[in-house]
């Protein structure tokens, strides 16, 4: 894991409003597995959503790239809270 951009630890919340995007979300998350410490995914069937929370530990650049790629997906909302460690 590189140190470019400073090291961060934090939480990323992902809401998938278009369940057809779930495979693309999972593919992106798999490619950033080295910065993901933990993951919890909950299907919210009553609302037709899926919610994923991630604990991440990596460089600002790595985490920014991950959230950026997820945020480009239609029907996917992403929010993050990061702290310097």
mmCIF file of N, CA and C in Angstrom:
data_model
loop_
_atom_site.group_PDB
_atom_site.id
_atom_site.type_symbol
_atom_site.label_atom_id
_atom_site.label_comp_id
_atom_site.label_asym_id
_atom_site.label_seq_id
_atom_site.Cartn_x
_atom_site.Cartn_y
_atom_site.Cartn_z
ATOM 1 N N UNK A 1 0.842 -1.170 0.000
ATOM 2 C CA UNK A 1 0.000 0.000 0.000
ATOM 3 C C UNK A 1 0.885 1.230 0.000
ATOM 4 N N UNK A 2 0.669 2.121 -0.964
ATOM 5 C CA UNK A 2 1.486 3.321 -1.088
ATOM 6 C C UNK A 2 1.114 4.386 -0.085
ATOM 7 N N UNK A 3 1.966 5.409 0.031
ATOM 8 C CA UNK A 3 1.705 6.484 0.963
ATOM 9 C C UNK A 3 1.357 7.776 0.251
ATOM 10 N N UNK A 4 1.213 7.754 -1.066
ATOM 11 C CA UNK A 4 0.893 8.963 -1.822
ATOM 12 C C UNK A 4 -0.410 9.560 -1.324
ATOM 13 N N UNK A 5 -0.387 10.865 -1.039
ATOM 14 C CA UNK A 5 -1.601 11.538 -0.624
ATOM 15 C C UNK A 5 -1.896 11.449 0.857
ATOM 16 N N UNK A 6 -1.047 10.809 1.658
ATOM 17 C CA UNK A 6 -1.284 10.705 3.094
ATOM 18 C C UNK A 6 -2.160 9.519 3.448
ATOM 19 N N UNK A 7 -1.915 8.938 4.603
ATOM 20 C CA UNK A 7 -2.673 7.763 5.039
ATOM 21 C C UNK A 7 -3.943 8.183 5.770
ATOM 22 N N UNK A 8 -5.008 7.466 5.500
ATOM 23 C CA UNK A 8 -6.312 7.746 6.098
ATOM 24 C C UNK A 8 -6.978 6.452 6.536
ATOM 25 N N UNK A 9 -7.823 6.590 7.534
ATOM 26 C CA UNK A 9 -8.721 5.503 7.925
ATOM 27 C C UNK A 9 -10.108 6.119 7.966
ATOM 28 N N UNK A 10 -11.106 5.357 7.617
ATOM 29 C CA UNK A 10 -12.439 5.947 7.612
ATOM 30 C C UNK A 10 -13.530 4.973 7.242
ATOM 31 N N UNK A 11 -14.693 5.558 6.992
ATOM 32 C CA UNK A 11 -15.904 4.807 6.680
ATOM 33 C C UNK A 11 -16.457 5.332 5.360
ATOM 34 N N UNK A 12 -16.881 4.426 4.514
ATOM 35 C CA UNK A 12 -17.554 4.789 3.268
ATOM 36 C C UNK A 12 -18.932 4.139 3.290
ATOM 37 N N UNK A 13 -19.959 4.940 3.041
ATOM 38 C CA UNK A 13 -21.323 4.438 2.928
ATOM 39 C C UNK A 13 -21.749 4.456 1.471
ATOM 40 N N UNK A 14 -22.313 3.363 1.009
ATOM 41 C CA UNK A 14 -22.745 3.225 -0.383
ATOM 42 C C UNK A 14 -24.219 2.816 -0.387
ATOM 43 N N UNK A 15 -25.042 3.561 -1.112
ATOM 44 C CA UNK A 15 -26.443 3.187 -1.292
ATOM 45 C C UNK A 15 -26.641 2.895 -2.774
ATOM 46 N N UNK A 16 -27.056 1.662 -3.052
ATOM 47 C CA UNK A 16 -27.296 1.247 -4.432
ATOM 48 C C UNK A 16 -28.797 1.314 -4.682
ATOM 49 N N UNK A 17 -29.210 2.334 -5.432
ATOM 50 C CA UNK A 17 -30.625 2.520 -5.745
ATOM 51 C C UNK A 17 -31.038 1.684 -6.951
ATOM 52 N N UNK A 18 -30.099 1.407 -7.839
ATOM 53 C CA UNK A 18 -30.333 0.582 -9.024
ATOM 54 C C UNK A 18 -29.620 -0.747 -8.800
ATOM 55 N N UNK A 19 -30.362 -1.750 -8.374
ATOM 56 C CA UNK A 19 -29.763 -3.042 -8.011
ATOM 57 C C UNK A 19 -29.023 -3.690 -9.175
ATOM 58 N N UNK A 20 -29.318 -3.282 -10.408
ATOM 59 C CA UNK A 20 -28.593 -3.806 -11.571
ATOM 60 C C UNK A 20 -27.124 -3.378 -11.540
ATOM 61 N N UNK A 21 -26.794 -2.351 -10.752
ATOM 62 C CA UNK A 21 -25.414 -1.877 -10.644
ATOM 63 C C UNK A 21 -24.598 -2.694 -9.637
ATOM 64 N N UNK A 22 -25.234 -3.565 -8.872
ATOM 65 C CA UNK A 22 -24.536 -4.324 -7.837
ATOM 66 C C UNK A 22 -23.307 -5.082 -8.363
ATOM 67 N N UNK A 23 -23.377 -5.755 -9.513
ATOM 68 C CA UNK A 23 -22.174 -6.439 -10.005
ATOM 69 C C UNK A 23 -21.019 -5.474 -10.289
ATOM 70 N N UNK A 24 -21.315 -4.291 -10.823
ATOM 71 C CA UNK A 24 -20.263 -3.308 -11.098
ATOM 72 C C UNK A 24 -19.673 -2.774 -9.791
ATOM 73 N N UNK A 25 -20.536 -2.534 -8.802
ATOM 74 C CA UNK A 25 -20.048 -2.086 -7.494
ATOM 75 C C UNK A 25 -19.121 -3.143 -6.906
ATOM 76 N N UNK A 26 -19.545 -4.394 -6.930
ATOM 77 C CA UNK A 26 -18.724 -5.475 -6.369
ATOM 78 C C UNK A 26 -17.401 -5.620 -7.105
ATOM 79 N N UNK A 27 -17.406 -5.421 -8.401
ATOM 80 C CA UNK A 27 -16.173 -5.498 -9.177
ATOM 81 C C UNK A 27 -15.193 -4.398 -8.755
ATOM 82 N N UNK A 28 -15.699 -3.176 -8.581
ATOM 83 C CA UNK A 28 -14.849 -2.070 -8.142
ATOM 84 C C UNK A 28 -14.312 -2.348 -6.741
ATOM 85 N N UNK A 29 -15.184 -2.808 -5.841
ATOM 86 C CA UNK A 29 -14.737 -3.093 -4.479
ATOM 87 C C UNK A 29 -13.664 -4.182 -4.466
ATOM 88 N N UNK A 30 -13.818 -5.188 -5.303
ATOM 89 C CA UNK A 30 -12.807 -6.254 -5.378
ATOM 90 C C UNK A 30 -11.455 -5.713 -5.819
ATOM 91 N N UNK A 31 -11.475 -4.757 -6.749
ATOM 92 C CA UNK A 31 -10.205 -4.222 -7.237
ATOM 93 C C UNK A 31 -9.528 -3.314 -6.212
ATOM 94 N N UNK A 32 -10.259 -2.877 -5.185
ATOM 95 C CA UNK A 32 -9.682 -2.057 -4.114
ATOM 96 C C UNK A 32 -9.638 -2.820 -2.796
ATOM 97 N N UNK A 33 -9.608 -4.138 -2.880
ATOM 98 C CA UNK A 33 -9.609 -4.976 -1.689
ATOM 99 C C UNK A 33 -8.455 -4.718 -0.737
ATOM 100 N N UNK A 34 -7.343 -4.181 -1.256
ATOM 101 C CA UNK A 34 -6.181 -3.931 -0.397
ATOM 102 C C UNK A 34 -6.394 -2.771 0.565
ATOM 103 N N UNK A 35 -7.381 -1.903 0.336
ATOM 104 C CA UNK A 35 -7.648 -0.799 1.264
ATOM 105 C C UNK A 35 -8.900 -1.044 2.104
ATOM 106 N N UNK A 36 -9.669 -2.090 1.791
ATOM 107 C CA UNK A 36 -10.894 -2.389 2.534
ATOM 108 C C UNK A 36 -10.574 -3.311 3.696
ATOM 109 N N UNK A 37 -10.820 -2.805 4.911
ATOM 110 C CA UNK A 37 -10.570 -3.573 6.135
ATOM 111 C C UNK A 37 -11.786 -4.432 6.472
ATOM 112 N N UNK A 38 -12.974 -3.885 6.269
ATOM 113 C CA UNK A 38 -14.206 -4.602 6.575
ATOM 114 C C UNK A 38 -15.341 -4.108 5.719
ATOM 115 N N UNK A 39 -16.350 -4.965 5.562
ATOM 116 C CA UNK A 39 -17.494 -4.641 4.704
ATOM 117 C C UNK A 39 -18.749 -5.263 5.280
ATOM 118 N N UNK A 40 -19.839 -4.488 5.252
ATOM 119 C CA UNK A 40 -21.142 -5.021 5.636
ATOM 120 C C UNK A 40 -22.132 -4.593 4.572
ATOM 121 N N UNK A 41 -22.849 -5.532 4.022
ATOM 122 C CA UNK A 41 -23.848 -5.231 3.003
ATOM 123 C C UNK A 41 -25.220 -5.711 3.438
ATOM 124 N N UNK A 42 -26.203 -4.833 3.297
ATOM 125 C CA UNK A 42 -27.568 -5.156 3.705
ATOM 126 C C UNK A 42 -28.524 -4.881 2.545
ATOM 127 N N UNK A 43 -29.245 -5.900 2.075
ATOM 128 C CA UNK A 43 -30.287 -5.621 1.080
ATOM 129 C C UNK A 43 -31.511 -5.052 1.811
ATOM 130 N N UNK A 44 -31.979 -3.906 1.372
ATOM 131 C CA UNK A 44 -33.158 -3.271 1.971
ATOM 132 C C UNK A 44 -34.302 -3.472 0.990
ATOM 133 N N UNK A 45 -34.825 -4.691 0.980
ATOM 134 C CA UNK A 45 -35.786 -5.112 -0.038
ATOM 135 C C UNK A 45 -37.056 -4.264 -0.046
ATOM 136 N N UNK A 46 -37.504 -3.841 1.136
ATOM 137 C CA UNK A 46 -38.741 -3.055 1.211
ATOM 138 C C UNK A 46 -38.630 -1.748 0.426
ATOM 139 N N UNK A 47 -37.417 -1.217 0.313
ATOM 140 C CA UNK A 47 -37.191 0.033 -0.409
ATOM 141 C C UNK A 47 -36.558 -0.201 -1.780
ATOM 142 N N UNK A 48 -36.223 -1.457 -2.086
ATOM 143 C CA UNK A 48 -35.585 -1.767 -3.360
ATOM 144 C C UNK A 48 -34.155 -1.258 -3.444
ATOM 145 N N UNK A 49 -33.470 -1.198 -2.296
ATOM 146 C CA UNK A 49 -32.103 -0.680 -2.212
ATOM 147 C C UNK A 49 -31.165 -1.732 -1.647
ATOM 148 N N UNK A 50 -29.888 -1.472 -1.797
ATOM 149 C CA UNK A 50 -28.863 -2.214 -1.065
ATOM 150 C C UNK A 50 -27.955 -1.166 -0.428
ATOM 151 N N UNK A 51 -27.534 -1.427 0.809
ATOM 152 C CA UNK A 51 -26.663 -0.508 1.530
ATOM 153 C C UNK A 51 -25.399 -1.255 1.911
ATOM 154 N N UNK A 52 -24.239 -0.655 1.607
ATOM 155 C CA UNK A 52 -22.952 -1.248 1.935
ATOM 156 C C UNK A 52 -22.168 -0.237 2.760
ATOM 157 N N UNK A 53 -21.591 -0.708 3.865
ATOM 158 C CA UNK A 53 -20.678 0.148 4.626
ATOM 159 C C UNK A 53 -19.299 -0.497 4.598
ATOM 160 N N UNK A 54 -18.296 0.346 4.410
ATOM 161 C CA UNK A 54 -16.912 -0.114 4.341
ATOM 162 C C UNK A 54 -16.074 0.581 5.407
ATOM 163 N N UNK A 55 -15.149 -0.150 5.983
ATOM 164 C CA UNK A 55 -14.073 0.434 6.773
ATOM 165 C C UNK A 55 -12.854 0.381 5.858
ATOM 166 N N UNK A 56 -12.201 1.527 5.667
ATOM 167 C CA UNK A 56 -11.067 1.596 4.747
ATOM 168 C C UNK A 56 -9.827 2.128 5.458
ATOM 169 N N UNK A 57 -8.670 1.718 4.957
ATOM 170 C CA UNK A 57 -7.374 2.174 5.465
ATOM 171 C C UNK A 57 -6.432 2.229 4.267
ATOM 172 N N UNK A 58 -6.085 3.443 3.852
ATOM 173 C CA UNK A 58 -5.224 3.585 2.684
ATOM 174 C C UNK A 58 -4.855 5.032 2.457
ATOM 175 N N UNK A 59 -4.239 5.284 1.333
ATOM 176 C CA UNK A 59 -3.840 6.655 1.013
ATOM 177 C C UNK A 59 -5.063 7.448 0.553
ATOM 178 N N UNK A 60 -4.950 8.757 0.665
ATOM 179 C CA UNK A 60 -6.006 9.639 0.178
ATOM 180 C C UNK A 60 -6.274 9.366 -1.291
ATOM 181 N N UNK A 61 -5.224 9.143 -2.056
ATOM 182 C CA UNK A 61 -5.373 8.870 -3.488
ATOM 183 C C UNK A 61 -6.143 7.577 -3.736
ATOM 184 N N UNK A 62 -5.813 6.520 -3.013
ATOM 185 C CA UNK A 62 -6.492 5.236 -3.195
ATOM 186 C C UNK A 62 -7.978 5.341 -2.848
ATOM 187 N N UNK A 63 -8.264 5.941 -1.700
ATOM 188 C CA UNK A 63 -9.649 6.038 -1.249
ATOM 189 C C UNK A 63 -10.434 6.977 -2.159
ATOM 190 N N UNK A 64 -9.799 8.059 -2.596
ATOM 191 C CA UNK A 64 -10.448 8.975 -3.531
ATOM 192 C C UNK A 64 -10.774 8.313 -4.857
ATOM 193 N N UNK A 65 -9.863 7.479 -5.346
ATOM 194 C CA UNK A 65 -10.108 6.757 -6.599
ATOM 195 C C UNK A 65 -11.272 5.778 -6.431
ATOM 196 N N UNK A 66 -11.312 5.084 -5.307
ATOM 197 C CA UNK A 66 -12.399 4.139 -5.035
ATOM 198 C C UNK A 66 -13.742 4.865 -4.996
ATOM 199 N N UNK A 67 -13.842 5.926 -4.204
ATOM 200 C CA UNK A 67 -15.122 6.631 -4.097
ATOM 201 C C UNK A 67 -15.484 7.310 -5.422
ATOM 202 N N UNK A 68 -14.482 7.782 -6.152
ATOM 203 C CA UNK A 68 -14.739 8.407 -7.447
ATOM 204 C C UNK A 68 -15.334 7.441 -8.447
ATOM 205 N N UNK A 69 -14.776 6.235 -8.520
ATOM 206 C CA UNK A 69 -15.297 5.232 -9.458
ATOM 207 C C UNK A 69 -16.711 4.810 -9.088
ATOM 208 N N UNK A 70 -16.946 4.632 -7.786
ATOM 209 C CA UNK A 70 -18.293 4.263 -7.351
ATOM 210 C C UNK A 70 -19.285 5.383 -7.643
ATOM 211 N N UNK A 71 -18.872 6.619 -7.383
ATOM 212 C CA UNK A 71 -19.750 7.767 -7.582
ATOM 213 C C UNK A 71 -20.116 8.025 -9.027
ATOM 214 N N UNK A 72 -19.337 7.502 -9.958
ATOM 215 C CA UNK A 72 -19.638 7.669 -11.383
ATOM 216 C C UNK A 72 -20.755 6.744 -11.856
ATOM 217 N N UNK A 73 -21.083 5.745 -11.042
ATOM 218 C CA UNK A 73 -22.119 4.798 -11.444
ATOM 219 C C UNK A 73 -23.501 5.411 -11.240
ATOM 220 N N UNK A 74 -24.323 5.321 -12.252
ATOM 221 C CA UNK A 74 -25.705 5.793 -12.162
ATOM 222 C C UNK A 74 -26.461 4.934 -11.141
ATOM 223 N N UNK A 75 -27.257 5.585 -10.289
ATOM 224 C CA UNK A 75 -28.037 4.837 -9.304
ATOM 225 C C UNK A 75 -27.248 4.421 -8.082
ATOM 226 N N UNK A 76 -26.034 4.982 -7.892
ATOM 227 C CA UNK A 76 -25.197 4.663 -6.730
ATOM 228 C C UNK A 76 -24.808 5.965 -6.044
ATOM 229 N N UNK A 77 -25.073 6.053 -4.749
ATOM 230 C CA UNK A 77 -24.706 7.216 -3.939
ATOM 231 C C UNK A 77 -23.590 6.813 -2.982
ATOM 232 N N UNK A 78 -22.583 7.685 -2.828
ATOM 233 C CA UNK A 78 -21.413 7.371 -1.997
ATOM 234 C C UNK A 78 -21.095 8.565 -1.096
ATOM 235 N N UNK A 79 -20.842 8.282 0.184
ATOM 236 C CA UNK A 79 -20.389 9.293 1.135
ATOM 237 C C UNK A 79 -19.259 8.699 1.952
ATOM 238 N N UNK A 80 -18.283 9.543 2.293
ATOM 239 C CA UNK A 80 -17.167 9.039 3.092
ATOM 240 C C UNK A 80 -16.835 9.991 4.228
ATOM 241 N N UNK A 81 -16.294 9.430 5.275
ATOM 242 C CA UNK A 81 -15.778 10.191 6.414
ATOM 243 C C UNK A 81 -14.404 9.613 6.723
ATOM 244 N N UNK A 82 -13.360 10.445 6.580
ATOM 245 C CA UNK A 82 -11.986 9.978 6.742
ATOM 246 C C UNK A 82 -11.265 10.809 7.781
ATOM 247 N N UNK A 83 -10.320 10.181 8.481
ATOM 248 C CA UNK A 83 -9.449 10.881 9.418
ATOM 249 C C UNK A 83 -7.998 10.516 9.117
ATOM 250 N N UNK A 84 -7.090 11.422 9.455
ATOM 251 C CA UNK A 84 -5.660 11.130 9.304
ATOM 252 C C UNK A 84 -5.239 10.205 10.427
ATOM 253 N N UNK A 85 -4.378 9.259 10.126
ATOM 254 C CA UNK A 85 -3.888 8.354 11.192
ATOM 255 C C UNK A 85 -2.410 8.475 11.316
#
